[in-house]
Tab-separated table of C-alpha atoms in Angstrom:
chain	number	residue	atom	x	y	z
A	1	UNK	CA	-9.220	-84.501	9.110
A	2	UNK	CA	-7.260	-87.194	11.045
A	3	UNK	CA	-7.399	-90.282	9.832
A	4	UNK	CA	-9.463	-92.537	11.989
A	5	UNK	CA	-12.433	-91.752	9.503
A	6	UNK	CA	-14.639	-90.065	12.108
A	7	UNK	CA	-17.273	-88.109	11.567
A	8	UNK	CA	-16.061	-84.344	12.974
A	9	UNK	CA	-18.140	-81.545	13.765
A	10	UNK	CA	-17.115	-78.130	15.359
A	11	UNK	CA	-17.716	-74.686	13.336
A	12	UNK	CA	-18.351	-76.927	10.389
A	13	UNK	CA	-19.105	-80.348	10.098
A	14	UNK	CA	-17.258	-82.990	8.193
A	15	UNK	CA	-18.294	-86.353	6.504
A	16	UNK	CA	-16.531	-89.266	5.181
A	17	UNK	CA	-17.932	-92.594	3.872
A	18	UNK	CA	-20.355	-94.370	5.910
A	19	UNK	CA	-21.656	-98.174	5.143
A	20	UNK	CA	-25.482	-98.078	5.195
A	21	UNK	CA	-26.873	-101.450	6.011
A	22	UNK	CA	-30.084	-100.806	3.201
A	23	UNK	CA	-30.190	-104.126	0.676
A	24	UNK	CA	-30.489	-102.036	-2.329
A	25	UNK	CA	-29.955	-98.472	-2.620
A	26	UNK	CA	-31.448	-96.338	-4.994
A	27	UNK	CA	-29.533	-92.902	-5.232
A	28	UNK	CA	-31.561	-90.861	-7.373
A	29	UNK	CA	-34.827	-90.839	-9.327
A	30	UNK	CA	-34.704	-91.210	-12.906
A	31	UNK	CA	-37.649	-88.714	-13.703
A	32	UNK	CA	-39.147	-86.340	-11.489
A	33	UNK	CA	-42.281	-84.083	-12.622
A	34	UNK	CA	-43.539	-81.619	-10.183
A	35	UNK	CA	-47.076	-80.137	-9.306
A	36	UNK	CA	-46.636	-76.921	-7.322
A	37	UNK	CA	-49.843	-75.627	-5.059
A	38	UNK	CA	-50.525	-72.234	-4.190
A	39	UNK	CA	-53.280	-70.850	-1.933
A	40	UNK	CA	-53.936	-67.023	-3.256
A	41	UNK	CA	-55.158	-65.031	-0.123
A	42	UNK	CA	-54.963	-61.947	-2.942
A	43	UNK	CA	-54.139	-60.882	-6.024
A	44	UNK	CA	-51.077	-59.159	-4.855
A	45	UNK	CA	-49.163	-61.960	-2.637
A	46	UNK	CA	-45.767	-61.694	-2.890
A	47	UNK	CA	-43.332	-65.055	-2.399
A	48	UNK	CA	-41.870	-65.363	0.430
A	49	UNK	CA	-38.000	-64.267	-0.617
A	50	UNK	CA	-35.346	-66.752	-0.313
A	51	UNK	CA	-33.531	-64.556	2.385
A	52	UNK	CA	-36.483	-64.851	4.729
A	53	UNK	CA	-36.608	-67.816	7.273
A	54	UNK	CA	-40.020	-68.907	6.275
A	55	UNK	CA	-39.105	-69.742	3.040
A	56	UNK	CA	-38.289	-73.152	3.312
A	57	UNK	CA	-41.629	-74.051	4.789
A	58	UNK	CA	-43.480	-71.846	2.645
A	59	UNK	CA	-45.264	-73.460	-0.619
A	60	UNK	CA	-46.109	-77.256	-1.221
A	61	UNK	CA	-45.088	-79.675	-3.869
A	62	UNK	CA	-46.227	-82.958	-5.115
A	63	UNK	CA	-43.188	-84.797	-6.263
A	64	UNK	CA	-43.799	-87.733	-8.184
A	65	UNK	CA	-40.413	-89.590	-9.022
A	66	UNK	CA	-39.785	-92.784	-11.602
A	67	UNK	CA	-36.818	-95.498	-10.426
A	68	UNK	CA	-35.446	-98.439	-11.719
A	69	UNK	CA	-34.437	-101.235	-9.095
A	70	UNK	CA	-33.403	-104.420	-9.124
A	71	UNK	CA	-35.094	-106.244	-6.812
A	72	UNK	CA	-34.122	-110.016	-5.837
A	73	UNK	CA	-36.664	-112.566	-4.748
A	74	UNK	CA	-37.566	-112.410	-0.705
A	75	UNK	CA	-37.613	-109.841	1.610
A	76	UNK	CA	-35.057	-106.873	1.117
A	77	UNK	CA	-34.908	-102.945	2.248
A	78	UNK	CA	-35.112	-100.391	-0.368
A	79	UNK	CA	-33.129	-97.055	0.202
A	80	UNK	CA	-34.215	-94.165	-1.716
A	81	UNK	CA	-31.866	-91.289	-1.512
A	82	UNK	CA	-32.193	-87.736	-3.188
A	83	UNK	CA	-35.625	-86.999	-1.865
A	84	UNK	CA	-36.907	-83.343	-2.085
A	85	UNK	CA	-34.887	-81.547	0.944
A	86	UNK	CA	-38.565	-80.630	2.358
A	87	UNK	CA	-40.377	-84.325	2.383
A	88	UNK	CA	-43.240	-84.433	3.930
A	89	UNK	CA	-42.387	-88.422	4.688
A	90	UNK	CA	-46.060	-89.603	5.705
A	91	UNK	CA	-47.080	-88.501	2.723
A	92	UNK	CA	-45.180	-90.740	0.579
A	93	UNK	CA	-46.446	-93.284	-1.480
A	94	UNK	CA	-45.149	-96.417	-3.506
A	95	UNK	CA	-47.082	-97.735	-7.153
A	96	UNK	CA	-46.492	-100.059	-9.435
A	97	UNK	CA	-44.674	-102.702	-6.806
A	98	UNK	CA	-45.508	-105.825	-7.945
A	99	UNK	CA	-44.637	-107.624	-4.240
A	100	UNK	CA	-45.658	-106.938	-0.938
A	101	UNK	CA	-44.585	-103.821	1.528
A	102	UNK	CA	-43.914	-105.198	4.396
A	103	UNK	CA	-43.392	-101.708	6.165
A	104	UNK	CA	-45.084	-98.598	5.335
A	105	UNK	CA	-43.323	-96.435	7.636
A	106	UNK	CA	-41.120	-94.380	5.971
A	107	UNK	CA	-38.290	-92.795	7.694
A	108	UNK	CA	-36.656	-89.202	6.979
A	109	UNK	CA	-34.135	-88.182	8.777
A	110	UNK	CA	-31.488	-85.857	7.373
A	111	UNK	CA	-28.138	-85.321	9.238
A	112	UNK	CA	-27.326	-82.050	10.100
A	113	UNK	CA	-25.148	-81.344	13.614
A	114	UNK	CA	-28.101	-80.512	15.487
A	115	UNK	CA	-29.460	-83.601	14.843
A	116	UNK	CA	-26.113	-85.392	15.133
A	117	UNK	CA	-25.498	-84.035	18.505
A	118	UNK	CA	-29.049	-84.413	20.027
A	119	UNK	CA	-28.848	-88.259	19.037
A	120	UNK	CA	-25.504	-88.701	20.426
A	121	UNK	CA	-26.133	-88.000	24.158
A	122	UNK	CA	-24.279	-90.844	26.323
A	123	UNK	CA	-22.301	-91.996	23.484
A	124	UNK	CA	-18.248	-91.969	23.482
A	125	UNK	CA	-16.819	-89.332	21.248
A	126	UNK	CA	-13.133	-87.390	20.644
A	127	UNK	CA	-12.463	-83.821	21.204
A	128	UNK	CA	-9.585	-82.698	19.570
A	129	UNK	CA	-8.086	-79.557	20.547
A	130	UNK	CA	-5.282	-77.855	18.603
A	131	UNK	CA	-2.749	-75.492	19.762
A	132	UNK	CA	-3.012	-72.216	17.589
A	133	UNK	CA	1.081	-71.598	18.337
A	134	UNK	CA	2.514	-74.571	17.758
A	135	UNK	CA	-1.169	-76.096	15.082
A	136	UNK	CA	-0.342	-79.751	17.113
A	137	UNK	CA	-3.669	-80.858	18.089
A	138	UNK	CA	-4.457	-83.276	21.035
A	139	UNK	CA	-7.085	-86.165	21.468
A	140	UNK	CA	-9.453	-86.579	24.370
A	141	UNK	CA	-11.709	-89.360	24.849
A	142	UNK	CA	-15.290	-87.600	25.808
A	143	UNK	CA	-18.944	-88.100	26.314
A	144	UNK	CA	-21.881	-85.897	25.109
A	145	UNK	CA	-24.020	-85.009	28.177
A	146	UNK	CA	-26.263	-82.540	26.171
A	147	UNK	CA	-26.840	-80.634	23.260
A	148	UNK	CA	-30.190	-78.507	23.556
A	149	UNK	CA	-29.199	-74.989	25.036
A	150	UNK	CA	-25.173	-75.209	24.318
A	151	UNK	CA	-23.534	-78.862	24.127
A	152	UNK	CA	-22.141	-80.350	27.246
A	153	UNK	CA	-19.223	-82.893	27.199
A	154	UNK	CA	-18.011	-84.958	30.117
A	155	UNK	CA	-14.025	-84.971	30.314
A	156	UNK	CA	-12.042	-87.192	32.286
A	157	UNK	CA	-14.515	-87.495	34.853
A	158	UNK	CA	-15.824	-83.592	34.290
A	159	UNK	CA	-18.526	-81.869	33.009
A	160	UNK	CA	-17.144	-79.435	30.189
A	161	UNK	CA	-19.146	-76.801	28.083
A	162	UNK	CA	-17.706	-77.085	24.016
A	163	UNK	CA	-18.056	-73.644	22.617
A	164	UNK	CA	-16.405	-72.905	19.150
A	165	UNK	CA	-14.648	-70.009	20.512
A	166	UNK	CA	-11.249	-69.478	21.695
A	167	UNK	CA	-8.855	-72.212	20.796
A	168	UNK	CA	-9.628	-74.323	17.878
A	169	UNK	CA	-11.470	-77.424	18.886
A	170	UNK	CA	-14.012	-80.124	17.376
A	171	UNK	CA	-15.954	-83.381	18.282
A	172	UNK	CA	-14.660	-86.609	16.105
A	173	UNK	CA	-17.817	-89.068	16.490
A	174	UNK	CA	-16.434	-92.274	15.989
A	175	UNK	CA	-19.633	-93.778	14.495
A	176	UNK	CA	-23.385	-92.568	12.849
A	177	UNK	CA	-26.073	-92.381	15.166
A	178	UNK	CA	-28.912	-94.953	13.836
A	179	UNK	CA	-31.970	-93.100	11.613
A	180	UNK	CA	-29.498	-90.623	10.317
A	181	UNK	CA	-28.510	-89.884	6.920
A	182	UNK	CA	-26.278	-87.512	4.974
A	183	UNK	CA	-28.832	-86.987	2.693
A	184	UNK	CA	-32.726	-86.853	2.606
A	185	UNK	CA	-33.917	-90.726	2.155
A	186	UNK	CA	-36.749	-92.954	2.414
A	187	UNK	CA	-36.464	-96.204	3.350
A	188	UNK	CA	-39.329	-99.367	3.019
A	189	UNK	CA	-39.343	-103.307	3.753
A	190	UNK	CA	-40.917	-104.927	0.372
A	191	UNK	CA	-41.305	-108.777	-0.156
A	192	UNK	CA	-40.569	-109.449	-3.723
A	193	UNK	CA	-41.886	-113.217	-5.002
A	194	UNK	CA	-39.034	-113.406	-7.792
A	195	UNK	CA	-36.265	-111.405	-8.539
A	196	UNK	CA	-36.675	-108.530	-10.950
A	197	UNK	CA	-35.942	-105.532	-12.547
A	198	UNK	CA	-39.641	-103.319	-11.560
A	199	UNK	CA	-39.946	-99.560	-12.255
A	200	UNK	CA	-41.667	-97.700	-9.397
A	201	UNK	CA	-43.667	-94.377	-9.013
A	202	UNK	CA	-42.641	-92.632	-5.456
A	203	UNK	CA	-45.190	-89.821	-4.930
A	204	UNK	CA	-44.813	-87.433	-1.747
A	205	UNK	CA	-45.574	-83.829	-0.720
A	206	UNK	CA	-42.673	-81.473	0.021
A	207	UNK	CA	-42.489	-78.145	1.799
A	208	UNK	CA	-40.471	-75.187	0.475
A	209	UNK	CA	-41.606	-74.505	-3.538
A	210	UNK	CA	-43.297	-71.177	-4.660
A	211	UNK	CA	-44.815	-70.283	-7.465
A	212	UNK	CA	-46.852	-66.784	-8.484
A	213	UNK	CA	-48.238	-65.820	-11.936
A	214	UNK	CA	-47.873	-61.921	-13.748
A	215	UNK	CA	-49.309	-61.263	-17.111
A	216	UNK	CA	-49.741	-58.966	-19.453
A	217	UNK	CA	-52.981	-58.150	-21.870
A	218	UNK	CA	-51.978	-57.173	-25.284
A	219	UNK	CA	-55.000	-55.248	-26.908
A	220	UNK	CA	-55.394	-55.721	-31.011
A	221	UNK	CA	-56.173	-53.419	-32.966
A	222	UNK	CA	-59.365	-54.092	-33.550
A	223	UNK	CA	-60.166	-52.924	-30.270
A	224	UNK	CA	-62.189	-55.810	-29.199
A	225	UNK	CA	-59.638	-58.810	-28.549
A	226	UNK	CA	-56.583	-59.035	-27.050
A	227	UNK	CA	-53.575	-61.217	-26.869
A	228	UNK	CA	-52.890	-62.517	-22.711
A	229	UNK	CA	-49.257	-64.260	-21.682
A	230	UNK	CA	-48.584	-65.355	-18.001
A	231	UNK	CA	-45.291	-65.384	-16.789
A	232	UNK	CA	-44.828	-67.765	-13.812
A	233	UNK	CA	-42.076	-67.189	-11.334
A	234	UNK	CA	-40.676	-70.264	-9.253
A	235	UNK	CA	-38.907	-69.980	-6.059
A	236	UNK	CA	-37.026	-73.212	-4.458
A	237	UNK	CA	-36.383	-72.347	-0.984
A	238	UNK	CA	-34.686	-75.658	-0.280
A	239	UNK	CA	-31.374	-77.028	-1.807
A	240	UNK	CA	-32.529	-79.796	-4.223
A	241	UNK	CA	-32.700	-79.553	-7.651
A	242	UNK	CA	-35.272	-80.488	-9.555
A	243	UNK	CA	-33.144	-80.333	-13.190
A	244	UNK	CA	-35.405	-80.237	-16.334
A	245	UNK	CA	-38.586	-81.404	-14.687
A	246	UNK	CA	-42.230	-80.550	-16.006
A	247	UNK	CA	-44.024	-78.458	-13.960
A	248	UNK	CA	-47.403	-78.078	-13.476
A	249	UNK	CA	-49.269	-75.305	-10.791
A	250	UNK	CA	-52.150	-75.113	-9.346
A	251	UNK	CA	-54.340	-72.208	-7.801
A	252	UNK	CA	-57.050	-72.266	-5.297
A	253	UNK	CA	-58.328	-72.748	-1.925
């Protein structure tokens, strides 16, 4: 990475710090208990494995999260980060908040390249090139054109298509599109009367959990009772981790 502290993307994509303008941020929940749904069509549905595609849009989650914030007196910006991966963001809701919400629209929007690139079009960029023979690597100044079917850069008064074959190349974006974030976060306006410490309840429905139930009957001896277990099998087919959190699931239609 040069040292200009530029965001870079190319085969990969690389991240640095970047200031967020939030008031208060709060970067993870301290308790998180989970109720996973599950709509049987049969007996014999089988989850969706983690290799398939679907996966990560296949089972819903309630999430209900508990944070501590300190909030000061007036109007201020809460920032919570570490969000299920899947967020279903109209879906969340905020209890226990003694003040006022000034705006209920929650915003989600998780940087990935795709998204980086498709929010960049018109803005100034770098695209630094670097010799495989001699590894010295050279600047451009640039200008993303397009980025749906294959991204499109305009070079010194040229139009320019950036592939990530042949030599090695990236884009260094000199600042963070607005909206984005390097993680999954939800973000509300609140209007607090006096300052104070407040624990809140975030609630919100998430895409990508799985759950499915086997059990076995063990008959007694007696011949007329038997012993039944249930062994429940959970599949996350997003990448956050829900560490030591009670689970509850639910069956129906």
């Amino acid at each position: 990475m040069n040292n200009k502290g530029f965001f870079v993307v190319g085969m990969f994509l690389w991240i640095n710090s970047f200031c967020s303008a939030a008031d208060i941020i709060s970067t993870a929940p301290e308790k998180v208990a989970l109720t996973i749904y599950r709509e049987n069509i049969s007996f014999y549905d089988e989850l969706v494995p983690l290799t398939s595609p679907e996966a990560a849009d296949t089972g819903l989650v309630m999430v209900s999260e508990i944070r501590q914030i300190e909030l000061p007196a007036g109007e201020s910006r809460i920032e919570f980060r570490g969000v299920a991966e899947g967020i279903i963001p109209q879906t969340a809701k905020l209890q226990d908040l003694n003040g006022t919400i000034v705006e209920s629209n929650f915003d989600y929007d998780l940087l990935t390249p795709y998204d980086l690139l498709r929010k960049s079009i018109g803005e100034n960029v770098v695209l630094v090139r670097t010799n495989p023979q001699t590894g010295r690597q050279s600047e451009q100044a640039a200008v993303i054109r397009s980025s749906e079917a294959g991204v499109v850069l305009e070079v010194d008064g040229y139009l320019e298509e950036f592939t990530c074959g042949g030599d090695p190349q990236h884009i260094s974006f000199i600042h963070l599109p607005s909206g984005l974030t390097a993680q999954p976060t939800l973000s509300v306006v609140v209007r607090n009367q006096i300052a104070a410490r407040v624990t809140l309840q975030l609630n919100y429905l998430a895409l990508g959990v799985q759950w499915r139930a086997d059990y076995v009957a063990s008959i007694r001896e007696d011949r007329k009772t038997l012993d039944l277990s249930a062994w429940i099998t959970l599949l996350n087919g997003r990448g956050t981790s829900f560490v030591n959190a009670p689970i509850q699931v639910v069956a129906g239609t």
